[in-house]
Coordinates of C-alpha atoms and ligand atoms in Angstrom, one line a residue:
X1477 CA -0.2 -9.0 15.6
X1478 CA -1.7 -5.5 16.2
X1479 CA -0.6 -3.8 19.4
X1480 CA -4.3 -2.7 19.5
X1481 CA -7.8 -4.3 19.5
X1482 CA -11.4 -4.5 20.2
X1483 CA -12.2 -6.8 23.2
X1484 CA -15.8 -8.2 23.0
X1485 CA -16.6 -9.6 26.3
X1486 CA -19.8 -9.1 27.7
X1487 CA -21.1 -8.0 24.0
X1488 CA -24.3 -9.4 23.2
X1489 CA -24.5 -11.2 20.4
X1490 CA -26.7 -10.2 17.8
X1491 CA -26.8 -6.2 16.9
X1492 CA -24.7 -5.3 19.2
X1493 CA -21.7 -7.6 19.0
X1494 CA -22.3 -6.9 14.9
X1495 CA -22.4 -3.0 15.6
X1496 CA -19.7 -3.1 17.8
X1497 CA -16.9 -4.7 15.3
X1498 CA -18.3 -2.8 12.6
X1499 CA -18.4 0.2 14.5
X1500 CA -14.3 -1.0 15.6
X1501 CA -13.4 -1.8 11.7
X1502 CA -14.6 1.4 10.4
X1503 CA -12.4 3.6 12.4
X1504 CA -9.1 1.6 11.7
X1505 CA -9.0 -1.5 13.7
X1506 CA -7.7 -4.3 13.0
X1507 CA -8.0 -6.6 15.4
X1508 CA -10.9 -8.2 17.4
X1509 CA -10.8 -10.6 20.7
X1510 CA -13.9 -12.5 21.2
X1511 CA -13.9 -16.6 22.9
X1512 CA -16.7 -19.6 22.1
X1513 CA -17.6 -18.7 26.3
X1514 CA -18.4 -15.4 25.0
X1515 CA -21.3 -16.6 22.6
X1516 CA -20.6 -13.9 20.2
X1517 CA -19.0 -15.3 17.4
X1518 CA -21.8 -15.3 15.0
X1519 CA -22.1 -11.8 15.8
X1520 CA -18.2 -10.9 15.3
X1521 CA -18.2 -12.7 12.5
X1522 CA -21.4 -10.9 11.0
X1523 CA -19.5 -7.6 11.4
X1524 CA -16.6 -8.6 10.0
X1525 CA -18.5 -9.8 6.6
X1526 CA -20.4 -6.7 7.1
X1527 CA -17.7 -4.2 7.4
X1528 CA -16.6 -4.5 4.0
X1529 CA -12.9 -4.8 5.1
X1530 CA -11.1 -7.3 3.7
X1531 CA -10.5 -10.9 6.0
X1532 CA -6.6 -11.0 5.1
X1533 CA -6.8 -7.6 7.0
X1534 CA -7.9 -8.6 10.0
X1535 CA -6.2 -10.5 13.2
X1536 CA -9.5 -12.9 14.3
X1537 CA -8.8 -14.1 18.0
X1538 CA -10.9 -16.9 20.0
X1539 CA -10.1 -18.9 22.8
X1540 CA -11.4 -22.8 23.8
X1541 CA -13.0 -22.8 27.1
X1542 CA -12.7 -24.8 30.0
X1543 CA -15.6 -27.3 29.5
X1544 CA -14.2 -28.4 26.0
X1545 CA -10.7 -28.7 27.3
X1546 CA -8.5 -31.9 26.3
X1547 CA -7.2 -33.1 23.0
X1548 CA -10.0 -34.5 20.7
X1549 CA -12.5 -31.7 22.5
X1550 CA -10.1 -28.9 21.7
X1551 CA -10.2 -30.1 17.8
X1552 CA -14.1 -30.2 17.7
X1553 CA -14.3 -27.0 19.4
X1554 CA -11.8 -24.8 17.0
X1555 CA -14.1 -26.2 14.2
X1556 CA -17.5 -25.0 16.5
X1557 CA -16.1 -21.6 16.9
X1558 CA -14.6 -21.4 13.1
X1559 CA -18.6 -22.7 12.0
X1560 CA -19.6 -19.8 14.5
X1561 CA -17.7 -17.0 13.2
X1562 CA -18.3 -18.2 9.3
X1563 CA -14.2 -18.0 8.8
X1564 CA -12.1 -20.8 7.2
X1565 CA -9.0 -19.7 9.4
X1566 CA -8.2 -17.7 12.8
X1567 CA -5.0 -15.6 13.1
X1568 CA -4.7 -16.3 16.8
X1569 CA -6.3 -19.1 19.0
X1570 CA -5.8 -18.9 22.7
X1571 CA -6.4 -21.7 25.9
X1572 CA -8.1 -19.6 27.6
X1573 CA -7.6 -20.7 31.4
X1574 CA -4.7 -23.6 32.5
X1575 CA -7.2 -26.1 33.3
X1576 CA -5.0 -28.4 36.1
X1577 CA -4.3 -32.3 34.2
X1578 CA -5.8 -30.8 30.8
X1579 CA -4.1 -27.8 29.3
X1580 CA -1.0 -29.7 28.4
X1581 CA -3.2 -32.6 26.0
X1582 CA -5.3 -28.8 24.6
X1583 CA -2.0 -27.6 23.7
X1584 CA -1.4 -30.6 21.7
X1585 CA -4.2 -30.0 20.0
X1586 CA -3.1 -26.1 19.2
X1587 CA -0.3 -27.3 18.2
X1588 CA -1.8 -29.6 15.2
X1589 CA -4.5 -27.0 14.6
X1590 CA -1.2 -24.6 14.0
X1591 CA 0.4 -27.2 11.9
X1592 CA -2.2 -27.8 9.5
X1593 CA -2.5 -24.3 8.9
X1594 CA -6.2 -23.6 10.3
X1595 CA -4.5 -20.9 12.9
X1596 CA -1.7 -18.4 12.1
X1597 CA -0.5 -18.7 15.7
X1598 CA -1.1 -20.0 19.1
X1599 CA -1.2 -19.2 22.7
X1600 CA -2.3 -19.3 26.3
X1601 CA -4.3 -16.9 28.0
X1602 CA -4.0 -16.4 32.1
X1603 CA -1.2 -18.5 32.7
X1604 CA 1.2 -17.5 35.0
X1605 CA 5.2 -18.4 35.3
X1606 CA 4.8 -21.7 36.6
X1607 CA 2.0 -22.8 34.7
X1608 CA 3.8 -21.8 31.1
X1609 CA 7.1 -23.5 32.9
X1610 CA 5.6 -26.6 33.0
X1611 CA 3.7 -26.5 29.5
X1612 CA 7.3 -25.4 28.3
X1613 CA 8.8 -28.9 29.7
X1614 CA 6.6 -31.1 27.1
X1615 CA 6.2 -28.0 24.7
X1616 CA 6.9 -28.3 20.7
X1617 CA 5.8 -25.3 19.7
X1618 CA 6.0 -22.1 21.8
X1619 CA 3.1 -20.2 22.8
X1620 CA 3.1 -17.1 20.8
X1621 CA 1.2 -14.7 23.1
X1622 CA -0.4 -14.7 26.9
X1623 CA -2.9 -13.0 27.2
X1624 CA -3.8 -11.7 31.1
X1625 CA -5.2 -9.2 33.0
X1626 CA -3.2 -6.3 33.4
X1627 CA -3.9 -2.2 34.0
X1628 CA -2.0 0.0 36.3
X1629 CA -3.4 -1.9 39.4
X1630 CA -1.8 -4.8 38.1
X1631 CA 1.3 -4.2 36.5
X1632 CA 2.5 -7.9 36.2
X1633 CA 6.1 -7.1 36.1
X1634 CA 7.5 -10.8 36.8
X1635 CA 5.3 -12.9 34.1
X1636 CA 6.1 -9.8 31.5
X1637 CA 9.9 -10.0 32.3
X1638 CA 9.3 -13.7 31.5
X1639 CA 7.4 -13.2 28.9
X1640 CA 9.4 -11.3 26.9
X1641 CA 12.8 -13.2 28.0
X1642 CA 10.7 -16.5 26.1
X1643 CA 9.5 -14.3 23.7
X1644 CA 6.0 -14.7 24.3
X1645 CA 3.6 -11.5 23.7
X1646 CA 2.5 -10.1 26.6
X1647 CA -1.7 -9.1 25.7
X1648 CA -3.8 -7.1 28.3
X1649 CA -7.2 -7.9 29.2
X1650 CA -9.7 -5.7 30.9
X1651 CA -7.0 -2.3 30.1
X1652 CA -9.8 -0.2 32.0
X1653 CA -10.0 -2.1 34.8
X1654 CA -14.0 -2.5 33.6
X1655 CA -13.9 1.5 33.7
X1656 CA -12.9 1.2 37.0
X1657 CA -9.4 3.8 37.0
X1658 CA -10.8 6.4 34.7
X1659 CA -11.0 8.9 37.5
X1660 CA -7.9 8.2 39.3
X1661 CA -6.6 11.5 39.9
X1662 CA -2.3 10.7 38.7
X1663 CA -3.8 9.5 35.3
X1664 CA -6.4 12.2 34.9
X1665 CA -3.8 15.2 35.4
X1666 CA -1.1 13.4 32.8
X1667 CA -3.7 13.0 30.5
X1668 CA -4.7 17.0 30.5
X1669 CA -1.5 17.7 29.9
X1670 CA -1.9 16.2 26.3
X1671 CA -5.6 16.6 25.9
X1672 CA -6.2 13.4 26.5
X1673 CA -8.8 11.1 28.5
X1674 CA -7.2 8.6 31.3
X1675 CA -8.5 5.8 29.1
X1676 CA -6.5 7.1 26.3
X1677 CA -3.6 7.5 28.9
X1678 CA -3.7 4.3 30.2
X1679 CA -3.9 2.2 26.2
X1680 CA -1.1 4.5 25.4
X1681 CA 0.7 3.1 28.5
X1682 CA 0.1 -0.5 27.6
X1683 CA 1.4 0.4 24.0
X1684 CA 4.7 2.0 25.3
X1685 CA 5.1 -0.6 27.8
X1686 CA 5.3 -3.4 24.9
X1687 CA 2.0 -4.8 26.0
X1688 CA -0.8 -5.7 23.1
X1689 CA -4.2 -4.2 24.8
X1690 CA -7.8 -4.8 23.7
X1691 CA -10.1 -2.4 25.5
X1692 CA -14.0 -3.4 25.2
X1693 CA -16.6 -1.1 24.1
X1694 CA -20.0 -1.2 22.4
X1695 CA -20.3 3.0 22.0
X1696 CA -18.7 4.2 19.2
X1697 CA -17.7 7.2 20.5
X1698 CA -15.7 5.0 22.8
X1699 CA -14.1 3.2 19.9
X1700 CA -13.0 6.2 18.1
X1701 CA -11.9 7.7 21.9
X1702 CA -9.7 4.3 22.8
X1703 CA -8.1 4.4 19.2
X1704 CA -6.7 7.9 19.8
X1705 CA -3.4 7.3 20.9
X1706 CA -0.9 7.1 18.5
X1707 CA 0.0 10.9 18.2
X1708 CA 1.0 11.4 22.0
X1709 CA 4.0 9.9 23.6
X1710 CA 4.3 9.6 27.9
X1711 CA 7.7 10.5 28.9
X1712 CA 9.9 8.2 31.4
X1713 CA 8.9 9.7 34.5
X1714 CA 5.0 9.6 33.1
X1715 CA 5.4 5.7 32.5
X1716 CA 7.1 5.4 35.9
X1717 CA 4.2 7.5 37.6
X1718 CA 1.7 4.9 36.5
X1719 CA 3.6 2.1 37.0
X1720 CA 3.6 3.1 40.8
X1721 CA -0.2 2.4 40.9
X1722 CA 0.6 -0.8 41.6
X1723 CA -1.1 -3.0 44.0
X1724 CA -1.2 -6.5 42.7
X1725 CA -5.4 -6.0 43.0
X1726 CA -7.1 -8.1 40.2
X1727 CA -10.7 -7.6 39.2
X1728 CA -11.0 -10.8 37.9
X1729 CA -10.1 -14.5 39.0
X1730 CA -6.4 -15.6 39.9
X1731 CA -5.6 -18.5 37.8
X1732 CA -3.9 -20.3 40.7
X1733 CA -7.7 -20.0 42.4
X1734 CA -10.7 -20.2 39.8
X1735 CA -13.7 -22.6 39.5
X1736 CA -15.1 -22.4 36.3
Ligands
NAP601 N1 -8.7 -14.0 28.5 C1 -9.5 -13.6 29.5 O1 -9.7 -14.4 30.4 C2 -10.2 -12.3 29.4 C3 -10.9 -11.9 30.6 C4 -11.5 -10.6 30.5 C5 -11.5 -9.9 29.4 N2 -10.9 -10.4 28.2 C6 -10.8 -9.6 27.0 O2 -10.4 -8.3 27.2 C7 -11.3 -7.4 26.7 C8 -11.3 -6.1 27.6 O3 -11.5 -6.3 28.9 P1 -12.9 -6.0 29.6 O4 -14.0 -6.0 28.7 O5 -13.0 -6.9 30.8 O6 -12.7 -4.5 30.3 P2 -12.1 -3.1 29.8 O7 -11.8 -3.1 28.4 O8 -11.0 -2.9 30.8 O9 -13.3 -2.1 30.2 C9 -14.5 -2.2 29.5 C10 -15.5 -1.3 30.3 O10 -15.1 0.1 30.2 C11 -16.0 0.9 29.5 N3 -15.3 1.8 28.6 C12 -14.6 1.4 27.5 N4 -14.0 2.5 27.0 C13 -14.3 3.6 27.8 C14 -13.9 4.9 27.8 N5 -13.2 5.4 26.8 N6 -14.4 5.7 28.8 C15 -15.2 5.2 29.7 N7 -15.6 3.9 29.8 C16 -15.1 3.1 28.9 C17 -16.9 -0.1 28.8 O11 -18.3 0.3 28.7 P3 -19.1 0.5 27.3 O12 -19.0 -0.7 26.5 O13 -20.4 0.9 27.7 O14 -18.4 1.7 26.6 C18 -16.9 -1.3 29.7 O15 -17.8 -1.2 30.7 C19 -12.6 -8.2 26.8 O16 -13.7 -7.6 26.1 C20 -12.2 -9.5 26.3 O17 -12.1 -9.5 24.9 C21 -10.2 -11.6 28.3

């Protein structure tokens, strides 16, 4: 899997979602996030035809939302989002919140879809410890990859160590905090130190931390920008400095606690 996406949440489908991934694929990525909740996927998948790159090339993520949650639901609603996004495969498909009493039966169903070779792999998306402990317990295949918010506010440390003691991927969504750390003053001055913005500082973070990371944006300037940060390497005490941001604070729901 790449260590580096596009995230399209919040991307309107249409010209901009199609702009947005072609806009992604032209500078060098590989990888796009979108989910059916999202109701982009005939735009990503637009761009993606559109872009000229080749399909084998690309790492296709979606995610089953709550609403369609279960076993036979699940089944229909991979084939909905496959229809959506004119593709004959995904390379990653996530449950995309632990839905108490349903997400073990919508693993089941991951787990056939993963079988029968319509997904290359299979994961969970904002599960913490206990809820991948207890999908674990009636588990035959592994989840690949959970994906969860995570930016210096929110560092995650225990569900990464877990993570990567299971060997699942640890992915990051909403890397900018929604644009809401780029002027934090510790990540501004080490990114001037390497010419670099505190966006670019942060993804690079993620990346040397061993964390996938899919930062969103519809201006390609922004693309290009959040791409940029393979050619600059954050010492020890840089990593350290950011990991001290730290205060547990989420931007988005805890998954012990949501309602949708
Ligand atoms: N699994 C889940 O439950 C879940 C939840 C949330 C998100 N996600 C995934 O994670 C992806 C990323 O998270 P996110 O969209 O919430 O937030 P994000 O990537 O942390 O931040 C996106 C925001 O930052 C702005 N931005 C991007 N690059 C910038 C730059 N270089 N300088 C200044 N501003 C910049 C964007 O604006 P512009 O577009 O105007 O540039 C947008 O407002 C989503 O798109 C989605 O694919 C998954």
């Amino acid at each position: 899997m790449p260590w580096f996406g596009l995230g399209v949440w919040r991307v309107e489908n249409g010209k901009e979602a199609v702009n947005a991934v072609k806009a992604a694929l032209k500078n060098g990525y590989r990888s796009i996030d979108t989910a059916a909740v999202y109701q982009n996927e005939e735009g990503v998948g637009q761009g993606i035809r559109e872009s000229g790159v080749p399909r084998e090339n690309i790492f296709v993520t979606s995610k089953v939302w709550n609403s369609d949650q279960g076993y036979e639901s699940t089944l229909e609603a991979f084939d909905a989002s496959l229809k959506r996004l004119g593709l004959d495969y995904l390379d990653l498909y996530l449950i995309h919140w632990p839905v108490k009493g349903k997400y073990k039966d919508t693993w089941r169903a991951l787990e056939k879809l993963y079988k029968d070779g319509r997904v290359r792999a299979i994961g969970v998306s904002n599960f913490h410890v206990h809820h991948l402990e207890d999908l674990l317990q009636d588990a035959e295949i592994k989840p690949m990859v959970n994906q969860v918010e995570f930016h210096p506010r929110l560092t995650q440390l225990e569900l990464r160590t877990y993570c990567k003691e299971h060997g699942i991927q640890f992915e990051a969504w909403s890397p900018l905090m929604q644009g809401g750390l780029l002027d934090n003053g510790v990540i501004s001055e080490i990114g001037e130190k390497y010419n670099k913005t505190a966006a670019q500082v942060i993804l690079r973070w993620d990346i040397q931390s061993g964390v996938v990371t899919i930062p969103k944006s519809i201006k390609e300037h922004r693309i290009i920008e959040n791409s940029d940060i393979f050619n600059f390497e954050l010492t020890y005490e840089e990593m350290e400095k950011i990991d001290a941001l730290n205060e547990d604070k989420r931007v988005g729901a805890d998954p012990d606690n949501f309602n949708f």
